[in-house]
Amino acid sequence: MTARLAILGASGHGKVVADTALESGWGSLVFFDDGILDQDRIGEWPLVGGTAALLAALDDYAGVIVAIGNNRARLARTRDLIAAGACMVSLVHPRAYVARDVQLGAGTVVFAGAVVQPSVVIGSGVIVNTGATVDHDCVLADGVHVCPGAHLAGGVSVGECAWLGIGCVVKQYTAIGVDAVVGGAAAVMTPVPDGTTVVGVPARPMMEP
């Protein structure tokens, strides 16, 4: 029997997760989504219900992954599914490079063109998006999103559910706080406190309107 993967989240991000899963060898995919009630398919794949339907059918799937873009929502669903006994998997696109000693948490996805170098530790429910690079000895906590084309130099630490915007760069051994946001194309040269949004080159805290 072909191994089936359940994907919770059927947005555009979910489609990229589905493609990564197929390229990684999964033969059959089924979508679940709490916010799409008027469709029974997402492209070529069936959409069969929401979170409740997935929880009722966990034994039918060899693996489960959450494909929700919002960091906090993705991490919450991942933790809920782990607690419910779901077989949470991680996905690595075959055209990504992940060093042999990298630690990947449950529900993490590494997309095409990404590079993750030696001695990196990545938590649960993390997205390392298209073409992003994470250099040696970085630590990414649960729920982080490293957006397309973002580049982390060696030894960077990233707090839970931080968002590193498209094309940003982070200097070596810099700390990014919990729920911090780094704007697109920003250059982070100094630590970013918890909950802070930084933008620009060099990156500075965004002023309130």
mmCIF file of N, CA and C in Angstrom, residues 67-169:
data_model
loop_
_atom_site.group_PDB
_atom_site.id
_atom_site.type_symbol
_atom_site.label_atom_id
_atom_site.label_comp_id
_atom_site.label_asym_id
_atom_site.label_seq_id
_atom_site.Cartn_x
_atom_site.Cartn_y
_atom_site.Cartn_z
ATOM 1 N N ALA A 67 0.874 22.594 7.439
ATOM 2 C CA ALA A 67 1.302 23.531 6.398
ATOM 3 C C ALA A 67 0.527 24.836 6.530
ATOM 4 N N ILE A 68 0.696 25.487 7.662
ATOM 5 C CA ILE A 68 0.042 26.762 7.951
ATOM 6 C C ILE A 68 1.127 27.827 8.037
ATOM 7 N N GLY A 69 0.951 28.932 7.329
ATOM 8 C CA GLY A 69 1.988 29.951 7.269
ATOM 9 C C GLY A 69 2.190 30.710 8.564
ATOM 10 N N ASN A 70 1.114 30.967 9.300
ATOM 11 C CA ASN A 70 1.218 31.695 10.560
ATOM 12 C C ASN A 70 2.013 30.882 11.573
ATOM 13 N N ASN A 71 3.079 31.462 12.096
ATOM 14 C CA ASN A 71 3.983 30.694 12.950
ATOM 15 C C ASN A 71 3.318 30.136 14.200
ATOM 16 N N ARG A 72 2.599 30.983 14.922
ATOM 17 C CA ARG A 72 1.986 30.536 16.166
ATOM 18 C C ARG A 72 0.920 29.471 15.907
ATOM 19 N N ALA A 73 0.104 29.677 14.852
ATOM 20 C CA ALA A 73 -0.934 28.692 14.534
ATOM 21 C C ALA A 73 -0.310 27.362 14.113
ATOM 22 N N ARG A 74 0.738 27.433 13.289
ATOM 23 C CA ARG A 74 1.390 26.201 12.840
ATOM 24 C C ARG A 74 1.978 25.425 14.019
ATOM 25 N N LEU A 75 2.648 26.132 14.920
ATOM 26 C CA LEU A 75 3.261 25.462 16.055
ATOM 27 C C LEU A 75 2.215 24.883 16.996
ATOM 28 N N ALA A 76 1.125 25.627 17.223
ATOM 29 C CA ALA A 76 0.064 25.123 18.097
ATOM 30 C C ALA A 76 -0.552 23.844 17.539
ATOM 31 N N ARG A 77 -0.837 23.826 16.238
ATOM 32 C CA ARG A 77 -1.417 22.625 15.629
ATOM 33 C C ARG A 77 -0.419 21.466 15.673
ATOM 34 N N THR A 78 0.842 21.763 15.432
ATOM 35 C CA THR A 78 1.861 20.706 15.482
ATOM 36 C C THR A 78 1.911 20.091 16.874
ATOM 37 N N ARG A 79 1.925 20.925 17.894
ATOM 38 C CA ARG A 79 1.985 20.402 19.266
ATOM 39 C C ARG A 79 0.723 19.635 19.624
ATOM 40 N N ASP A 80 -0.432 20.122 19.172
ATOM 41 C CA ASP A 80 -1.690 19.417 19.435
ATOM 42 C C ASP A 80 -1.674 18.029 18.795
ATOM 43 N N LEU A 81 -1.187 17.947 17.574
ATOM 44 C CA LEU A 81 -1.161 16.670 16.871
ATOM 45 C C LEU A 81 -0.158 15.703 17.502
ATOM 46 N N ILE A 82 0.982 16.221 17.940
ATOM 47 C CA ILE A 82 1.944 15.364 18.645
ATOM 48 C C ILE A 82 1.302 14.799 19.911
ATOM 49 N N ALA A 83 0.600 15.664 20.658
ATOM 50 C CA ALA A 83 -0.058 15.224 21.891
ATOM 51 C C ALA A 83 -1.136 14.174 21.613
ATOM 52 N N ALA A 84 -1.754 14.258 20.434
ATOM 53 C CA ALA A 84 -2.805 13.309 20.063
ATOM 54 C C ALA A 84 -2.247 12.005 19.505
ATOM 55 N N GLY A 85 -0.929 11.920 19.375
ATOM 56 C CA GLY A 85 -0.319 10.687 18.904
ATOM 57 C C GLY A 85 -0.077 10.617 17.416
ATOM 58 N N ALA A 86 -0.195 11.730 16.714
ATOM 59 C CA ALA A 86 0.057 11.736 15.278
ATOM 60 C C ALA A 86 1.524 11.438 14.983
ATOM 61 N N CYS A 87 1.773 10.776 13.866
ATOM 62 C CA CYS A 87 3.137 10.506 13.419
ATOM 63 C C CYS A 87 3.623 11.714 12.610
ATOM 64 N N MET A 88 4.136 12.709 13.324
ATOM 65 C CA MET A 88 4.583 13.927 12.662
ATOM 66 C C MET A 88 5.905 13.677 11.943
ATOM 67 N N VAL A 89 5.987 14.142 10.704
ATOM 68 C CA VAL A 89 7.191 13.929 9.903
ATOM 69 C C VAL A 89 7.833 15.260 9.563
ATOM 70 N N SER A 90 9.087 15.200 9.163
ATOM 71 C CA SER A 90 9.777 16.343 8.588
ATOM 72 C C SER A 90 10.028 16.045 7.116
ATOM 73 N N LEU A 91 10.102 17.107 6.304
ATOM 74 C CA LEU A 91 10.307 16.954 4.869
ATOM 75 C C LEU A 91 11.527 17.754 4.439
ATOM 76 N N VAL A 92 12.341 17.162 3.594
ATOM 77 C CA VAL A 92 13.483 17.846 3.000
ATOM 78 C C VAL A 92 13.413 17.629 1.494
ATOM 79 N N HIS A 93 13.302 18.709 0.741
ATOM 80 C CA HIS A 93 13.250 18.594 -0.710
ATOM 81 C C HIS A 93 14.561 17.990 -1.215
ATOM 82 N N PRO A 94 14.509 17.092 -2.187
ATOM 83 C CA PRO A 94 15.751 16.470 -2.658
ATOM 84 C C PRO A 94 16.737 17.446 -3.286
ATOM 85 N N ARG A 95 16.274 18.634 -3.650
ATOM 86 C CA ARG A 95 17.200 19.639 -4.182
ATOM 87 C C ARG A 95 17.579 20.680 -3.136
ATOM 88 N N ALA A 96 17.400 20.329 -1.866
ATOM 89 C CA ALA A 96 17.978 21.081 -0.743
ATOM 90 C C ALA A 96 19.216 20.331 -0.266
ATOM 91 N N TYR A 97 20.091 21.056 0.441
ATOM 92 C CA TYR A 97 21.243 20.407 1.066
ATOM 93 C C TYR A 97 21.112 20.558 2.575
ATOM 94 N N VAL A 98 21.126 19.425 3.265
ATOM 95 C CA VAL A 98 21.088 19.407 4.725
ATOM 96 C C VAL A 98 22.246 18.527 5.194
ATOM 97 N N ALA A 99 23.153 19.111 5.956
ATOM 98 C CA ALA A 99 24.330 18.373 6.427
ATOM 99 C C ALA A 99 23.919 17.181 7.288
ATOM 100 N N ARG A 100 24.808 16.197 7.346
ATOM 101 C CA ARG A 100 24.476 14.912 7.964
ATOM 102 C C ARG A 100 24.150 15.013 9.445
ATOM 103 N N ASP A 101 24.744 15.967 10.141
ATOM 104 C CA ASP A 101 24.542 16.022 11.592
ATOM 105 C C ASP A 101 23.475 17.023 12.018
ATOM 106 N N VAL A 102 22.759 17.593 11.058
ATOM 107 C CA VAL A 102 21.702 18.557 11.393
ATOM 108 C C VAL A 102 20.570 17.849 12.127
ATOM 109 N N GLN A 103 20.055 18.501 13.161
ATOM 110 C CA GLN A 103 18.895 17.979 13.890
ATOM 111 C C GLN A 103 17.642 18.706 13.421
ATOM 112 N N LEU A 104 16.671 17.943 12.922
ATOM 113 C CA LEU A 104 15.405 18.504 12.446
ATOM 114 C C LEU A 104 14.285 18.046 13.359
ATOM 115 N N GLY A 105 13.527 19.001 13.903
ATOM 116 C CA GLY A 105 12.397 18.660 14.749
ATOM 117 C C GLY A 105 11.194 18.187 13.960
ATOM 118 N N ALA A 106 10.221 17.636 14.656
ATOM 119 C CA ALA A 106 9.003 17.126 14.032
ATOM 120 C C ALA A 106 8.249 18.244 13.324
ATOM 121 N N GLY A 107 7.781 17.940 12.126
ATOM 122 C CA GLY A 107 6.949 18.892 11.408
ATOM 123 C C GLY A 107 7.694 20.013 10.727
ATOM 124 N N THR A 108 9.000 19.896 10.599
ATOM 125 C CA THR A 108 9.817 20.922 9.942
ATOM 126 C C THR A 108 9.935 20.604 8.451
ATOM 127 N N VAL A 109 9.991 21.664 7.616
ATOM 128 C CA VAL A 109 10.127 21.495 6.175
ATOM 129 C C VAL A 109 11.300 22.328 5.677
ATOM 130 N N VAL A 110 12.139 21.717 4.844
ATOM 131 C CA VAL A 110 13.241 22.405 4.182
ATOM 132 C C VAL A 110 12.957 22.354 2.689
ATOM 133 N N PHE A 111 12.742 23.518 2.081
ATOM 134 C CA PHE A 111 12.290 23.580 0.696
ATOM 135 C C PHE A 111 13.445 23.568 -0.305
ATOM 136 N N ALA A 112 13.079 23.498 -1.574
ATOM 137 C CA ALA A 112 14.055 23.387 -2.662
ATOM 138 C C ALA A 112 15.052 24.546 -2.632
ATOM 139 N N GLY A 113 16.309 24.219 -2.886
ATOM 140 C CA GLY A 113 17.354 25.230 -2.968
ATOM 141 C C GLY A 113 17.897 25.713 -1.650
ATOM 142 N N ALA A 114 17.317 25.263 -0.540
ATOM 143 C CA ALA A 114 17.807 25.680 0.775
ATOM 144 C C ALA A 114 19.091 24.921 1.111
ATOM 145 N N VAL A 115 19.917 25.545 1.957
ATOM 146 C CA VAL A 115 21.161 24.939 2.421
ATOM 147 C C VAL A 115 21.209 25.058 3.945
ATOM 148 N N VAL A 116 21.411 23.927 4.601
ATOM 149 C CA VAL A 116 21.539 23.901 6.061
ATOM 150 C C VAL A 116 22.861 23.210 6.376
ATOM 151 N N GLN A 117 23.764 23.948 6.976
ATOM 152 C CA GLN A 117 25.133 23.492 7.148
ATOM 153 C C GLN A 117 25.331 22.732 8.476
ATOM 154 N N PRO A 118 26.543 22.176 8.702
ATOM 155 C CA PRO A 118 26.754 21.295 9.854
ATOM 156 C C PRO A 118 26.458 21.937 11.214
ATOM 157 N N SER A 119 26.063 21.046 12.138
ATOM 158 C CA SER A 119 25.853 21.364 13.559
ATOM 159 C C SER A 119 24.728 22.354 13.793
ATOM 160 N N VAL A 120 23.782 22.404 12.868
ATOM 161 C CA VAL A 120 22.577 23.223 13.041
ATOM 162 C C VAL A 120 21.528 22.411 13.793
ATOM 163 N N VAL A 121 20.818 23.077 14.706
ATOM 164 C CA VAL A 121 19.716 22.456 15.442
ATOM 165 C C VAL A 121 18.443 23.225 15.110
ATOM 166 N N ILE A 122 17.447 22.512 14.593
ATOM 167 C CA ILE A 122 16.193 23.122 14.164
ATOM 168 C C ILE A 122 15.054 22.451 14.914
ATOM 169 N N GLY A 123 14.184 23.254 15.499
ATOM 170 C CA GLY A 123 13.089 22.736 16.301
ATOM 171 C C GLY A 123 11.918 22.218 15.503
ATOM 172 N N SER A 124 10.773 22.100 16.157
ATOM 173 C CA SER A 124 9.563 21.570 15.541
ATOM 174 C C SER A 124 8.797 22.662 14.798
ATOM 175 N N GLY A 125 8.126 22.260 13.717
ATOM 176 C CA GLY A 125 7.247 23.175 13.003
ATOM 177 C C GLY A 125 7.959 24.350 12.370
ATOM 178 N N VAL A 126 9.202 24.162 11.963
ATOM 179 C CA VAL A 126 10.007 25.235 11.368
ATOM 180 C C VAL A 126 9.902 25.162 9.849
ATOM 181 N N ILE A 127 9.959 26.328 9.192
ATOM 182 C CA ILE A 127 10.038 26.414 7.738
ATOM 183 C C ILE A 127 11.384 27.017 7.365
ATOM 184 N N VAL A 128 12.180 26.272 6.595
ATOM 185 C CA VAL A 128 13.359 26.833 5.948
ATOM 186 C C VAL A 128 12.987 26.914 4.469
ATOM 187 N N ASN A 129 12.657 28.089 4.024
ATOM 188 C CA ASN A 129 11.967 28.250 2.749
ATOM 189 C C ASN A 129 12.939 28.263 1.567
ATOM 190 N N THR A 130 12.365 28.409 0.389
ATOM 191 C CA THR A 130 13.076 28.266 -0.876
ATOM 192 C C THR A 130 14.332 29.127 -0.934
ATOM 193 N N GLY A 131 15.478 28.485 -1.172
ATOM 194 C CA GLY A 131 16.721 29.209 -1.369
ATOM 195 C C GLY A 131 17.310 29.856 -0.134
ATOM 196 N N ALA A 132 16.769 29.590 1.038
ATOM 197 C CA ALA A 132 17.338 30.149 2.272
ATOM 198 C C ALA A 132 18.596 29.370 2.651
ATOM 199 N N THR A 133 19.485 30.031 3.391
ATOM 200 C CA THR A 133 20.678 29.347 3.881
ATOM 201 C C THR A 133 20.820 29.550 5.384
ATOM 202 N N VAL A 134 21.185 28.468 6.061
ATOM 203 C CA VAL A 134 21.393 28.471 7.507
ATOM 204 C C VAL A 134 22.778 27.869 7.737
ATOM 205 N N ASP A 135 23.718 28.695 8.176
ATOM 206 C CA ASP A 135 25.098 28.226 8.247
ATOM 207 C C ASP A 135 25.373 27.517 9.578
ATOM 208 N N HIS A 136 26.605 27.091 9.727
ATOM 209 C CA HIS A 136 27.011 26.202 10.815
ATOM 210 C C HIS A 136 26.619 26.720 12.196
ATOM 211 N N ASP A 137 26.230 25.787 13.051
ATOM 212 C CA ASP A 137 26.019 26.034 14.485
ATOM 213 C C ASP A 137 24.863 26.984 14.796
ATOM 214 N N CYS A 138 23.984 27.205 13.847
ATOM 215 C CA CYS A 138 22.783 27.992 14.156
ATOM 216 C C CYS A 138 21.800 27.144 14.968
ATOM 217 N N VAL A 139 20.969 27.818 15.742
ATOM 218 C CA VAL A 139 19.909 27.156 16.505
ATOM 219 C C VAL A 139 18.597 27.875 16.216
ATOM 220 N N LEU A 140 17.646 27.157 15.649
ATOM 221 C CA LEU A 140 16.331 27.701 15.332
ATOM 222 C C LEU A 140 15.313 27.028 16.240
ATOM 223 N N ALA A 141 14.641 27.820 17.059
ATOM 224 C CA ALA A 141 13.652 27.274 17.984
ATOM 225 C C ALA A 141 12.376 26.869 17.245
ATOM 226 N N ASP A 142 11.452 26.273 17.969
ATOM 227 C CA ASP A 142 10.192 25.821 17.379
ATOM 228 C C ASP A 142 9.446 26.973 16.701
ATOM 229 N N GLY A 143 8.793 26.661 15.573
ATOM 230 C CA GLY A 143 7.877 27.597 14.927
ATOM 231 C C GLY A 143 8.510 28.711 14.135
ATOM 232 N N VAL A 144 9.815 28.688 13.939
ATOM 233 C CA VAL A 144 10.500 29.745 13.177
ATOM 234 C C VAL A 144 10.182 29.613 11.689
ATOM 235 N N HIS A 145 10.158 30.753 10.988
ATOM 236 C CA HIS A 145 10.067 30.757 9.520
ATOM 237 C C HIS A 145 11.237 31.562 8.970
ATOM 238 N N VAL A 146 12.119 30.862 8.235
ATOM 239 C CA VAL A 146 13.193 31.517 7.496
ATOM 240 C C VAL A 146 12.704 31.639 6.062
ATOM 241 N N CYS A 147 12.340 32.838 5.652
ATOM 242 C CA CYS A 147 11.643 33.055 4.392
ATOM 243 C C CYS A 147 12.563 32.855 3.182
ATOM 244 N N PRO A 148 11.990 32.806 1.972
ATOM 245 C CA PRO A 148 12.806 32.582 0.774
ATOM 246 C C PRO A 148 13.971 33.563 0.656
ATOM 247 N N GLY A 149 15.131 33.004 0.353
ATOM 248 C CA GLY A 149 16.302 33.829 0.103
ATOM 249 C C GLY A 149 16.919 34.485 1.311
ATOM 250 N N ALA A 150 16.471 34.150 2.517
ATOM 251 C CA ALA A 150 17.096 34.694 3.725
ATOM 252 C C ALA A 150 18.388 33.941 4.007
ATOM 253 N N HIS A 151 19.354 34.630 4.617
ATOM 254 C CA HIS A 151 20.662 34.029 4.848
ATOM 255 C C HIS A 151 21.116 34.282 6.286
ATOM 256 N N LEU A 152 21.366 33.191 7.010
ATOM 257 C CA LEU A 152 21.845 33.261 8.384
ATOM 258 C C LEU A 152 23.303 32.815 8.411
ATOM 259 N N ALA A 153 24.180 33.680 8.882
ATOM 260 C CA ALA A 153 25.578 33.305 9.038
ATOM 261 C C ALA A 153 25.721 32.361 10.234
ATOM 262 N N GLY A 154 26.941 31.858 10.456
ATOM 263 C CA GLY A 154 27.159 30.860 11.481
ATOM 264 C C GLY A 154 26.825 31.336 12.882
ATOM 265 N N GLY A 155 26.319 30.415 13.690
ATOM 266 C CA GLY A 155 26.110 30.675 15.102
ATOM 267 C C GLY A 155 24.934 31.557 15.452
ATOM 268 N N VAL A 156 24.047 31.829 14.518
ATOM 269 C CA VAL A 156 22.863 32.644 14.797
ATOM 270 C C VAL A 156 21.874 31.827 15.624
ATOM 271 N N SER A 157 21.239 32.462 16.606
ATOM 272 C CA SER A 157 20.167 31.820 17.360
ATOM 273 C C SER A 157 18.863 32.567 17.095
ATOM 274 N N VAL A 158 17.803 31.810 16.885
ATOM 275 C CA VAL A 158 16.506 32.390 16.523
ATOM 276 C C VAL A 158 15.458 31.859 17.486
ATOM 277 N N GLY A 159 14.755 32.786 18.157
ATOM 278 C CA GLY A 159 13.775 32.413 19.161
ATOM 279 C C GLY A 159 12.481 31.886 18.577
ATOM 280 N N GLU A 160 11.689 31.271 19.441
ATOM 281 C CA GLU A 160 10.446 30.620 19.032
ATOM 282 C C GLU A 160 9.546 31.557 18.227
ATOM 283 N N CYS A 161 9.076 31.049 17.097
ATOM 284 C CA CYS A 161 8.096 31.710 16.233
ATOM 285 C C CYS A 161 8.582 33.032 15.635
ATOM 286 N N ALA A 162 9.879 33.254 15.626
ATOM 287 C CA ALA A 162 10.391 34.442 14.924
ATOM 288 C C ALA A 162 10.199 34.272 13.422
ATOM 289 N N TRP A 163 10.092 35.421 12.750
ATOM 290 C CA TRP A 163 9.858 35.463 11.297
ATOM 291 C C TRP A 163 11.007 36.236 10.659
ATOM 292 N N LEU A 164 11.767 35.571 9.798
ATOM 293 C CA LEU A 164 12.898 36.204 9.124
ATOM 294 C C LEU A 164 12.517 36.418 7.671
ATOM 295 N N GLY A 165 12.282 37.676 7.297
ATOM 296 C CA GLY A 165 11.660 38.019 6.033
ATOM 297 C C GLY A 165 12.503 37.696 4.811
ATOM 298 N N ILE A 166 11.857 37.744 3.675
ATOM 299 C CA ILE A 166 12.460 37.360 2.410
ATOM 300 C C ILE A 166 13.715 38.193 2.132
ATOM 301 N N GLY A 167 14.787 37.488 1.816
ATOM 302 C CA GLY A 167 16.016 38.164 1.421
ATOM 303 C C GLY A 167 16.788 38.855 2.526
ATOM 304 N N CYS A 168 16.425 38.648 3.780
ATOM 305 C CA CYS A 168 17.183 39.286 4.860
ATOM 306 C C CYS A 168 18.506 38.551 5.087
ATOM 307 N N VAL A 169 19.413 39.231 5.784
ATOM 308 C CA VAL A 169 20.678 38.602 6.167
ATOM 309 C C VAL A 169 20.904 38.856 7.652
#
